[in-house]
Coordinates of C-alpha atoms in Angstrom, one line a residue:
X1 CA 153.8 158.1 66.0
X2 CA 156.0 157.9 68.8
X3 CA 159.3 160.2 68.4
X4 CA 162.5 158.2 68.1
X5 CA 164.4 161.3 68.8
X6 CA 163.0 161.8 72.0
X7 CA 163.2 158.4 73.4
X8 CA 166.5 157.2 72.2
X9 CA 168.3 157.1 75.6
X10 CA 165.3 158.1 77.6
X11 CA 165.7 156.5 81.2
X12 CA 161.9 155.0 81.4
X13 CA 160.8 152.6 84.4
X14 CA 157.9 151.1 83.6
X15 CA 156.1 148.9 86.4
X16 CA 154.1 145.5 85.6
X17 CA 156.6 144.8 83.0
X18 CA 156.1 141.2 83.0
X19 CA 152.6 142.0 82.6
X20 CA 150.6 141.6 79.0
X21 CA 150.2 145.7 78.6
X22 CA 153.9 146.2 80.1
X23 CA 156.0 143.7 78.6
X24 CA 154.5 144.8 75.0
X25 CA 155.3 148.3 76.3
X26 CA 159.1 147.5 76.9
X27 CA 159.7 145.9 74.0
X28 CA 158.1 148.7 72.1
X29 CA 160.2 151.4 74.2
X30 CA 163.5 149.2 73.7
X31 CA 162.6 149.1 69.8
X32 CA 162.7 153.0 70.2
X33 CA 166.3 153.5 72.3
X34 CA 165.2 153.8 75.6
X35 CA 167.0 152.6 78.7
X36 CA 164.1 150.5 80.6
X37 CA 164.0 149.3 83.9
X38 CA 161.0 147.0 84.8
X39 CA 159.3 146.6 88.5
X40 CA 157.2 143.5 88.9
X41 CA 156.5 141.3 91.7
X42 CA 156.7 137.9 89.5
X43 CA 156.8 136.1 86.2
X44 CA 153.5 134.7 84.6
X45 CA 154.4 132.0 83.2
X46 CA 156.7 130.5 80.9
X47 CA 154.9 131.2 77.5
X48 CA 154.4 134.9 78.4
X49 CA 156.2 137.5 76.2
X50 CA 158.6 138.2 79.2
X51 CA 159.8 135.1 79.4
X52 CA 159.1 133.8 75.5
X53 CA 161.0 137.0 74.4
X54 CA 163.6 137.3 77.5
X55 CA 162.7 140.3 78.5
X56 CA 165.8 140.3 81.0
X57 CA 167.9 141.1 78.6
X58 CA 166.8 144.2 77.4
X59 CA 166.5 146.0 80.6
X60 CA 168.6 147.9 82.4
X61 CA 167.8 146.5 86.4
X62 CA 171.1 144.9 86.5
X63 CA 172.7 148.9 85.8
X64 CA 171.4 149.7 89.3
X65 CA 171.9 146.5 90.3
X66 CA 167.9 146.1 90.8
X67 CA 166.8 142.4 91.4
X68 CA 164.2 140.7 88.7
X69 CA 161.3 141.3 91.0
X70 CA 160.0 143.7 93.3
X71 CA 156.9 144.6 94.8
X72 CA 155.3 147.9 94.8
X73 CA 153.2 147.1 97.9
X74 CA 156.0 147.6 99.8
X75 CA 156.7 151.4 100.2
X76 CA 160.3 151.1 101.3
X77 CA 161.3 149.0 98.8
X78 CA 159.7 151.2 96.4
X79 CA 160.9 153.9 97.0
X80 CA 164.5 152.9 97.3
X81 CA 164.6 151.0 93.8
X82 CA 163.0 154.5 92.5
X83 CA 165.3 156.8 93.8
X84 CA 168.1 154.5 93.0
X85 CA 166.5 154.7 89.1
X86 CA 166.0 158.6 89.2
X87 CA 163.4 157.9 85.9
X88 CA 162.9 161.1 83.8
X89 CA 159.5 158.8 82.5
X90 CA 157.6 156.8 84.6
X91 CA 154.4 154.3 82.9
X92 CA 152.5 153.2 86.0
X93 CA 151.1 149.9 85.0
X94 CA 151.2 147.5 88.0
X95 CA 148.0 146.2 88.9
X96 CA 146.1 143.1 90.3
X97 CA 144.1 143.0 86.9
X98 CA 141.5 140.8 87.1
X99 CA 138.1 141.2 87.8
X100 CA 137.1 137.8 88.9
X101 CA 140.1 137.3 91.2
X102 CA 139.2 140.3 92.8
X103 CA 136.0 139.2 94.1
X104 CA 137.7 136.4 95.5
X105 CA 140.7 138.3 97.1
X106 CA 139.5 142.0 97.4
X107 CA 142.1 142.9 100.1
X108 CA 145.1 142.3 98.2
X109 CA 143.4 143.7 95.1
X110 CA 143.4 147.2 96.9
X111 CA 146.3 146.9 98.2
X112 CA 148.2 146.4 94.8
X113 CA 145.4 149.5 92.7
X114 CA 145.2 151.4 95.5
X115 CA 148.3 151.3 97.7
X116 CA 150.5 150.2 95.0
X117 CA 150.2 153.3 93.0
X118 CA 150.1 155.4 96.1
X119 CA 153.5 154.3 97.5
X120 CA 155.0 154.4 93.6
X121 CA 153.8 158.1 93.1
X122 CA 155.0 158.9 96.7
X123 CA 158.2 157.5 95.5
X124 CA 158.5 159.6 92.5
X125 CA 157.6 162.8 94.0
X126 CA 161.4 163.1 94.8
X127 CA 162.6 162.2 91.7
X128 CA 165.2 164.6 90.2
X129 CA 165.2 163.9 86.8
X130 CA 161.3 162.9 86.4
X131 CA 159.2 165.3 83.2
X132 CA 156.1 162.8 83.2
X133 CA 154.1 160.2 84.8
X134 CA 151.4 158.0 83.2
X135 CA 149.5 156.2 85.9
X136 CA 146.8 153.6 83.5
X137 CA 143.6 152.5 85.3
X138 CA 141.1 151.0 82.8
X139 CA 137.5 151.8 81.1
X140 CA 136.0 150.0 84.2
X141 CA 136.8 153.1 86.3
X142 CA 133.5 154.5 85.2
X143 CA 130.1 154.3 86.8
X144 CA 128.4 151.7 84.2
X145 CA 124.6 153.1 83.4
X146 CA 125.2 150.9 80.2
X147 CA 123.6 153.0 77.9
X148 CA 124.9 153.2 74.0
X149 CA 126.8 155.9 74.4
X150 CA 130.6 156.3 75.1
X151 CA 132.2 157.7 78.2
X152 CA 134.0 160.8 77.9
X153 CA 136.8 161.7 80.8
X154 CA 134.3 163.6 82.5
X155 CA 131.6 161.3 82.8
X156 CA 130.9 160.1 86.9
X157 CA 133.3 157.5 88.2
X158 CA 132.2 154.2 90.1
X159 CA 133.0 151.1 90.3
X160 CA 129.9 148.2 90.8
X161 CA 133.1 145.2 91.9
X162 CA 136.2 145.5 93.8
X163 CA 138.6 145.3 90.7
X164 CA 136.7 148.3 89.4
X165 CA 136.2 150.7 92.5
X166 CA 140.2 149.6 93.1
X167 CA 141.0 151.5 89.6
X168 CA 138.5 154.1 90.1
X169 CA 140.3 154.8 93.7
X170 CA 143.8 154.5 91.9
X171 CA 142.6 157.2 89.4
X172 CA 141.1 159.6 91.7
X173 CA 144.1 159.5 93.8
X174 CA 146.5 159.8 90.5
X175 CA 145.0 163.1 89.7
X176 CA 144.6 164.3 93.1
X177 CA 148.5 164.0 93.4
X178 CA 148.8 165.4 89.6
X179 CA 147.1 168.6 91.3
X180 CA 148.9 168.2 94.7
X181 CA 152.4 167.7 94.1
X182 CA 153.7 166.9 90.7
X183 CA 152.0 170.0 89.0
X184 CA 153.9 172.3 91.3
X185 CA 157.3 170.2 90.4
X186 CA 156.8 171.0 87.2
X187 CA 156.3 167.1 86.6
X188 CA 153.2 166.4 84.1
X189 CA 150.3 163.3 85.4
X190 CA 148.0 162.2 83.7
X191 CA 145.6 159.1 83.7
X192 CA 145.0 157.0 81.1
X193 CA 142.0 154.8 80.7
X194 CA 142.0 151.9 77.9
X195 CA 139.1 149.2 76.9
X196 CA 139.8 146.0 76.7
X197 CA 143.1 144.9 74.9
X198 CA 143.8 142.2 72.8
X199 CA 146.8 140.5 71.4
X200 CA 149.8 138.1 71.6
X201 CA 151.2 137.1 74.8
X202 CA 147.9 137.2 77.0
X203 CA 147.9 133.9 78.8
X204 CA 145.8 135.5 82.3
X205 CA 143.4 133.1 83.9
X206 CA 139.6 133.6 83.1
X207 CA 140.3 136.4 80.1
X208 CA 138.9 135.8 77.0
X209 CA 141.6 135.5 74.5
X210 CA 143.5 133.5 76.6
X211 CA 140.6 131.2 77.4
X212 CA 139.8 130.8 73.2
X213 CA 143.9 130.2 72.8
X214 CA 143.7 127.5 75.5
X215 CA 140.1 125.8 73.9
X216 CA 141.8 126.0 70.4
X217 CA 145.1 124.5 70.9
X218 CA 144.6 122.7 74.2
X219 CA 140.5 120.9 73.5
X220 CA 139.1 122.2 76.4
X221 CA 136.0 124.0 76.5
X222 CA 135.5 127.5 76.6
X223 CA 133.2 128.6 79.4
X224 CA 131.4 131.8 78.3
X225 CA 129.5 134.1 80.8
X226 CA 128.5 136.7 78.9
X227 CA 128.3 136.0 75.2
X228 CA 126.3 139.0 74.4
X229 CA 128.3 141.5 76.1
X230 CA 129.9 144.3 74.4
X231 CA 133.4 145.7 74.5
X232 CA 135.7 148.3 73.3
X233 CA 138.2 145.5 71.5
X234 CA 141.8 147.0 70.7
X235 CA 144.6 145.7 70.1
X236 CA 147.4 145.9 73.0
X237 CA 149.4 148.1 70.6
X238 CA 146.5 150.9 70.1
X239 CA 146.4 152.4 73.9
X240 CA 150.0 151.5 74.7
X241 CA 150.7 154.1 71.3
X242 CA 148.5 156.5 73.2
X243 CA 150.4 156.2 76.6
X244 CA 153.6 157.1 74.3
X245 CA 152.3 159.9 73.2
X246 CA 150.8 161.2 76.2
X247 CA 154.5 160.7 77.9
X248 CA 155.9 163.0 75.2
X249 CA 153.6 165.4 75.4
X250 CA 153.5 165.6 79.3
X251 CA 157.2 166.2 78.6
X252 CA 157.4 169.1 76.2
X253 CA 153.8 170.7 76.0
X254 CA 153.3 170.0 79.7
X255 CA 149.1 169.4 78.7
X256 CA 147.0 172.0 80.3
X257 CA 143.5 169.9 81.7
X258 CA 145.8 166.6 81.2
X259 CA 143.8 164.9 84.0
X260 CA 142.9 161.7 82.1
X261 CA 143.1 160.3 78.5
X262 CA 140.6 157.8 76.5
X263 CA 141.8 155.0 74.3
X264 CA 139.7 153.2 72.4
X265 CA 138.4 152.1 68.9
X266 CA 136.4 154.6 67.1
X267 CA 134.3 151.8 65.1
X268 CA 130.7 152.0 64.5
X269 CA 130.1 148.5 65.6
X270 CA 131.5 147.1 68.4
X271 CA 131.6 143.1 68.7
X272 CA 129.8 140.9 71.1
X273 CA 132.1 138.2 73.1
X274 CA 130.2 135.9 70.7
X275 CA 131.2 137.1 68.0
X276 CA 134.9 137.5 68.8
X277 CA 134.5 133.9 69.6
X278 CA 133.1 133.4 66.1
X279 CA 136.2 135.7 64.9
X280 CA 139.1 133.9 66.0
X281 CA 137.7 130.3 65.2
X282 CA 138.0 131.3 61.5
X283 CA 141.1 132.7 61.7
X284 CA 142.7 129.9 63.6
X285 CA 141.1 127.6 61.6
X286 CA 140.0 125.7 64.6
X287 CA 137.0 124.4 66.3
X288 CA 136.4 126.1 69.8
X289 CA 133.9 124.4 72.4
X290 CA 131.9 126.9 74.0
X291 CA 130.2 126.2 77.1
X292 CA 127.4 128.9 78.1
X293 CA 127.4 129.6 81.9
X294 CA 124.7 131.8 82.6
X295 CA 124.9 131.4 86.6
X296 CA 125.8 134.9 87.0
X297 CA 127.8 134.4 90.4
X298 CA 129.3 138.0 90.2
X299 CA 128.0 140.9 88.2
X300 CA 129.7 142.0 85.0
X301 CA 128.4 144.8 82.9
X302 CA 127.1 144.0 79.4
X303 CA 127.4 147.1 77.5
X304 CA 130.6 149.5 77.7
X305 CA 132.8 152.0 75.2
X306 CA 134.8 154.7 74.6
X307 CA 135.1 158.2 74.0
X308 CA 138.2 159.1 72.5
X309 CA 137.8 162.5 71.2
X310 CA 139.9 164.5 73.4
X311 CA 142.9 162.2 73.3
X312 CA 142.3 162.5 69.0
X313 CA 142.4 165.8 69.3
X314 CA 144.8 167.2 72.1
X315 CA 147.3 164.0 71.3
X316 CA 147.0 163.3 67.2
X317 CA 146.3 160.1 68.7
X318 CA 143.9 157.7 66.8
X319 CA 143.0 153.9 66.9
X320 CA 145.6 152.3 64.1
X321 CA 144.4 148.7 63.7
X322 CA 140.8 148.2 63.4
X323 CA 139.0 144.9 65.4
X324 CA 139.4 142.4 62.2
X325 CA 142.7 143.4 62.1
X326 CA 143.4 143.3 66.2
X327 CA 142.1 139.7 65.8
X328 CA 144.3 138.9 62.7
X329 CA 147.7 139.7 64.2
X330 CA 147.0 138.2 67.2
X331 CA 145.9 135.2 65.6
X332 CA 149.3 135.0 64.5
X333 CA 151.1 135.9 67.5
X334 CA 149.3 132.3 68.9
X335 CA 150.0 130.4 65.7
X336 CA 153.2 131.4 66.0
X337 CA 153.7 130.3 69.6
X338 CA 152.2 126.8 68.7
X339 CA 154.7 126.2 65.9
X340 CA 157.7 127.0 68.4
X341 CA 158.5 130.4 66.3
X342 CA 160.9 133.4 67.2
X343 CA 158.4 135.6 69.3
X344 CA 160.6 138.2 69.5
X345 CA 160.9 138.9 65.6
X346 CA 157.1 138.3 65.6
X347 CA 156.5 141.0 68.5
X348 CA 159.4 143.2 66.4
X349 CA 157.7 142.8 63.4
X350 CA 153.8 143.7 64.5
X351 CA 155.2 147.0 66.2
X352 CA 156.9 147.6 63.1
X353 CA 154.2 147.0 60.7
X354 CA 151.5 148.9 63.6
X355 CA 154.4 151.8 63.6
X356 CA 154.6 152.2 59.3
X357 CA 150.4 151.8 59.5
X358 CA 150.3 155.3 61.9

């Protein structure tokens, strides 16, 4: 599990913190003593856990008297808000993430994956204080054959849409800087490439939880393009441990061949959309309306997983919650957001309980 002693006063900026991966991150780094700044061009909405668990207050921005929002398209903004930071950890998590919206807008989805991490790692190159940088693409970086078989690190890298080649551009030019000009600071990079997260807090347009939260508790129905497809289902918690990890030992082992890092369930069966539909309707105890669109505007791949091995075995990382139980918690994370609950203790308590199941 992640070491308390080493991030109890760690000075960590993390960017995309009002993101769903980023603001879970924060809160987790927080429950662990570090001093976290966030970068982020905007809020997401009112019922996200930024603004649901006022995620304001428990950064730092207001030490370095940093505004609430900033954009990392803009180099010299950047760039001053990081030197002013000085981070000794940096999680790179910024991103336009979407893969539909990024057929609709591909310029500004390369300009945020591509140029956003280039002018953030630029930045950092002349930090002080920095020991490690983890810059997180996604499992899409790879080029899909969609055969049954998980991709290791060192299978080819493609990208069939925009959002993917974006990432697959953003994580060739991570490690090419890793190699460049971190490696020679003495500053560890790696890349780390997650499936497809689940969990409380997600409320991003055209997503699938999200969608099944706002069919459940809002009536509407739930358009479904691809209810066969399979995915590496995690919860949010299960890569965002690995990232810790990977930090820390960046830091103190300094990770010979640390170019990228797989996280993802190690199950045997991996769901279909379908069936996570199927999933969260009994646990919600609610009917959801499912509407099959099988149009197929823009190309989505059907099959894709993980290999993980090398992050089990050079981190002691391994997936903690298994998909039943992914789906359980954030069931509740939902339920508890319909019935007007404290999210914060509920966000709290799930890294607590993840933490004691590690």
């Amino acid at each position: 599990m992640p070491s308390i002693s080493f991030w109890n006063g760690k000075k960590v900026l993390v960017t995309g913190h009002t993101g769903f991966k980023g603001a879970w991150l924060c809160l987790w780094l927080k429950e662990l003593g570090a001093n976290v700044v966030g970068v982020s061009d905007q809020s997401w909405g009112p019922d996200t856990i930024y603004e649901t668990c006022d995620l304001k207050k428990i950064l730092v921005n207001k030490r370095y008297n940093l505004p609430d929002f900033s954009d990392i398209t803009e180099f010299h903004e950047i760039r001053e808000i990081i030197k002013k930071i000085d981070p000794e950890v940096i999680f790179h998590l910024a991103a336009q993430p979407l893969v539909l919206d990024a057929y609709i807008n591909p310029r500004d989805t390369y300009l945020a994956n591509l140029m956003g991490t280039l002018n953030v790692l630029e930045s950092a190159r002349y930090c002080s204080s920095l020991s490690a940088v983890v810059s997180v693409t996604t499992d899409k970086v790879y080029e899909n054959d969609e055969l049954a078989q998980g991709f290791t690190e060192e299978s080819p890298l493609g990208g069939h849409d925009p959002y993917s080649a974006s990432k697959a551009c953003a994580d060739i030019l991570s490690r090419s800087h890793g190699r460049s000009f971190f490696d020679k600071l003495g500053v560890g990079l790696a890349v780390a490439r997650a499936g497809n997260v689940i969990g409380g807090g997600d409320w991003s347009s055209n997503r699938l939880v999200p969608d099944i939260m706002r069919s459940a508790f809002g009536g509407g129905e739930l358009l479904l393009r691809h209810p066969d497809a399979v995915r590496p289902w995690q919860h949010v918690l299960d890569p965002l441990h690995g990232y810790l990890l990977l930090a820390e030992k960046l830091t103190l082992d300094g990770l010979p061949d640390h170019n990228s890092f797989n996280f993802g369930p190690d199950e045997q069966i991996s769901l279909t959309v379908g069936e996570i539909v199927d999933a969260f309707s009994k646990k919600l105890r609610r009917r959801i309306n499912v509407k099959y669109d099988n149009a197929g505007t823009y190309h989505e791949a059907s099959y894709l997983t993980l290999n993980s091995e090398k992050s089990q075995h050079k981190l002691g990382w391994r997936p903690v919650w298994r998909t039943n139980e992914a789906i359980e918690y954030t069931s509740e994370w939902y339920m508890d957001w319909h019935r007007g609950a404290d999210l914060t203790q509920t966000c709290c308590q799930q890294i607590q309980k993840y933490t004691a199941a590690t």
